[in-house]
């Protein structure tokens, strides 16, 4: 399948921002393949026993995008950055709800097989990463956004630079610094048993 021209997607996003619902109907088939690719990338980082399906992730992200409060889309890259961020939040919310169900409600805990155990570990890792990203955002919002765009959104350095209106060199510098910061934050959490 060929990728639609970026300017066509950008124009449809602009039209949709102006309240043209027909533009949304024309846009979604054009971006569906990329949303599916993004969802697969997010799901590939999840455990094999993950019960949320790729299609459900796409559908939930679609609903969040359609109901997104700020519909002032800058361009195609901005749209996919917001879509990826929505997918990340869906997965984190899902992981948090699984942890809450496992840890609370007076439910009896039964021994779990290895696949479920791995799912629990990955859910905890995802929640820990999200918590560390929230801490990073308190320190440096731009570095947090770069992690979201690059890691979760799969955007290239150039695309992230375009979305943030900064140079590719700045994106790379911030990307490297953010990765180091997150690594230290996650190591501190693990050492203190906060996972």
Coordinates of C-alpha atoms in Angstrom, one line a residue:
X1 CA 0.0 0.0 0.0
X2 CA 1.4 3.4 -0.9
X3 CA 1.6 6.2 1.6
X4 CA -0.6 9.2 0.8
X5 CA 1.2 12.4 0.2
X6 CA 1.9 14.3 3.4
X7 CA 0.4 17.5 2.0
X8 CA -2.9 15.6 1.3
X9 CA -3.1 14.3 4.9
X10 CA -2.1 17.8 6.2
X11 CA -4.9 19.4 4.2
X12 CA -7.5 17.0 5.4
X13 CA -6.3 17.5 9.0
X14 CA -6.7 21.3 8.5
X15 CA -10.1 20.9 7.0
X16 CA -11.2 18.6 9.9
X17 CA -9.8 21.2 12.4
X18 CA -12.2 23.7 10.7
X19 CA -15.2 21.4 11.4
X20 CA -15.4 19.6 8.1
X21 CA -16.5 16.1 9.1
X22 CA -16.3 14.8 5.6
X23 CA -12.5 15.5 5.8
X24 CA -12.4 13.1 8.8
X25 CA -14.1 10.4 6.8
X26 CA -11.6 10.9 3.9
X27 CA -8.7 11.1 6.3
X28 CA -9.1 7.9 8.3
X29 CA -8.7 5.4 5.4
X30 CA -5.5 7.3 4.4
X31 CA -3.9 7.1 7.9
X32 CA -5.3 3.6 8.9
X33 CA -2.3 1.7 7.7
X34 CA 0.1 3.9 9.6
X35 CA -2.0 3.7 12.8
X36 CA -2.0 -0.1 12.4
X37 CA 1.8 -0.1 12.1
X38 CA 2.1 2.1 15.2
X39 CA -0.3 -0.1 17.2
X40 CA 1.7 -3.2 16.1
X41 CA 4.9 -1.5 17.3
X42 CA 3.3 -0.6 20.7
X43 CA 1.9 -4.2 21.0
X44 CA 5.2 -5.8 20.2
X45 CA 6.6 -4.2 23.4
X46 CA 3.9 -6.0 25.4
X47 CA 4.0 -9.5 26.8
X48 CA 2.8 -12.4 24.7
X49 CA -0.2 -13.0 27.0
X50 CA -1.4 -9.4 26.6
X51 CA -5.2 -9.5 26.3
X52 CA -5.6 -6.1 24.6
X53 CA -5.7 -6.6 20.8
X54 CA -4.1 -4.4 18.2
X55 CA -7.5 -3.7 16.6
X56 CA -8.9 -2.6 20.0
X57 CA -5.9 -0.3 20.5
X58 CA -6.5 1.3 17.1
X59 CA -10.2 1.7 17.8
X60 CA -9.6 3.3 21.2
X61 CA -6.9 5.6 19.8
X62 CA -9.3 6.6 17.0
X63 CA -12.0 7.5 19.5
X64 CA -9.5 9.6 21.5
X65 CA -8.3 11.3 18.4
X66 CA -11.8 12.1 17.2
X67 CA -12.6 13.5 20.7
X68 CA -9.3 15.3 21.0
X69 CA -9.9 18.7 22.6
X70 CA -7.3 20.5 20.5
X71 CA -7.9 19.8 16.9
X72 CA -5.4 22.4 15.6
X73 CA -3.4 19.8 13.8
X74 CA -0.1 21.2 12.5
X75 CA 0.6 18.5 10.0
X76 CA 0.8 14.7 9.4
X77 CA 3.7 14.2 11.9
X78 CA 1.8 16.1 14.6
X79 CA -1.3 13.9 14.1
X80 CA 0.8 10.7 14.4
X81 CA 2.6 12.0 17.4
X82 CA -0.7 12.6 19.2
X83 CA -2.0 9.2 18.0
X84 CA 1.1 7.5 19.4
X85 CA 0.7 9.3 22.7
X86 CA -2.9 8.2 22.9
X87 CA -1.9 4.6 22.3
X88 CA 0.7 4.9 25.0
X89 CA -1.8 6.3 27.5
X90 CA -4.3 3.5 26.6
X91 CA -1.7 0.8 27.3
X92 CA -0.6 2.5 30.5
X93 CA -4.2 2.8 31.7
X94 CA -4.7 -0.9 30.8
X95 CA -1.6 -1.9 32.7
X96 CA -2.6 0.2 35.8
X97 CA -6.1 -1.4 35.8
X98 CA -4.6 -4.9 35.6
X99 CA -2.2 -4.1 38.5
X100 CA -5.1 -2.7 40.5
X101 CA -7.2 -5.7 39.8
X102 CA -4.3 -8.0 40.8
X103 CA -3.5 -6.1 44.0
X104 CA -6.8 -5.0 45.3
X105 CA -10.5 -5.7 45.7
X106 CA -10.0 -8.6 48.1
X107 CA -9.6 -11.0 45.2
X108 CA -7.8 -14.2 46.0
X109 CA -4.5 -14.5 44.2
X110 CA -3.8 -17.9 42.6
X111 CA -0.5 -19.1 41.2
X112 CA -0.1 -17.9 37.6
X113 CA 1.6 -19.6 34.7
X114 CA 4.8 -18.1 33.2
X115 CA 3.0 -16.1 30.4
X116 CA 0.8 -14.3 32.8
X117 CA 3.8 -13.7 35.1
X118 CA 5.6 -12.1 32.2
X119 CA 2.5 -10.0 31.4
X120 CA 2.5 -8.8 35.0
X121 CA 6.2 -7.8 34.8
X122 CA 5.8 -6.0 31.5
X123 CA 2.8 -4.2 32.9
X124 CA 4.8 -3.1 35.9
X125 CA 7.7 -2.0 33.6
X126 CA 5.2 0.0 31.4
X127 CA 3.8 1.7 34.5
X128 CA 7.3 2.4 35.8
X129 CA 8.3 3.9 32.5
X130 CA 5.2 6.1 32.4
X131 CA 5.9 7.3 36.0
X132 CA 9.5 8.1 35.0
X133 CA 8.3 10.0 31.9
X134 CA 5.9 12.0 34.1
X135 CA 8.9 12.9 36.4
X136 CA 10.9 13.8 33.3
X137 CA 8.1 16.1 32.1
X138 CA 8.3 17.9 35.5
X139 CA 12.0 18.5 34.8
X140 CA 12.0 19.0 31.1
X141 CA 8.8 18.8 29.0
X142 CA 10.6 19.0 25.7
X143 CA 12.8 15.9 26.5
X144 CA 9.7 14.0 27.5
X145 CA 7.9 14.9 24.3
X146 CA 11.0 13.8 22.3
X147 CA 10.8 10.4 24.0
X148 CA 7.1 10.1 23.2
X149 CA 7.6 11.1 19.6
X150 CA 10.7 8.9 19.0
X151 CA 10.1 5.8 21.2
X152 CA 6.3 5.6 21.2
X153 CA 5.5 7.4 18.0
X154 CA 8.3 5.9 15.9
X155 CA 9.0 9.4 14.4
X156 CA 12.4 10.0 12.8
X157 CA 14.7 12.7 14.2
X158 CA 13.6 15.0 11.4
X159 CA 9.9 14.4 12.0
X160 CA 10.2 15.0 15.7
X161 CA 12.2 18.2 15.0
X162 CA 9.3 19.3 12.6
X163 CA 6.6 18.6 15.2
X164 CA 8.6 20.5 18.0
X165 CA 9.9 23.3 15.7
X166 CA 13.5 22.6 16.7
X167 CA 16.6 21.5 14.9
X168 CA 17.4 17.8 14.4
X169 CA 20.6 18.3 16.3
X170 CA 18.7 19.5 19.3
X171 CA 16.4 16.5 19.0
X172 CA 19.3 14.1 19.0
X173 CA 21.0 15.8 22.0
X174 CA 17.8 15.9 24.0
X175 CA 17.0 12.3 23.0
X176 CA 20.3 11.0 24.3
X177 CA 20.0 13.0 27.5
X178 CA 16.4 11.9 28.0
X179 CA 17.4 8.2 27.6
X180 CA 20.2 8.6 30.2
X181 CA 17.8 10.4 32.6
X182 CA 15.2 7.7 32.2
X183 CA 17.7 4.9 32.7
X184 CA 18.8 6.5 36.0
X185 CA 15.3 7.1 37.1
X186 CA 14.2 3.5 36.4
X187 CA 17.4 2.1 38.1
X188 CA 16.5 4.3 41.2
X189 CA 13.0 2.9 41.2
X190 CA 14.1 -0.6 40.9
X191 CA 16.7 -0.2 43.7
X192 CA 14.1 1.3 46.0
X193 CA 11.5 -1.3 45.1
X194 CA 9.0 1.2 43.6
X195 CA 8.2 -0.8 40.5

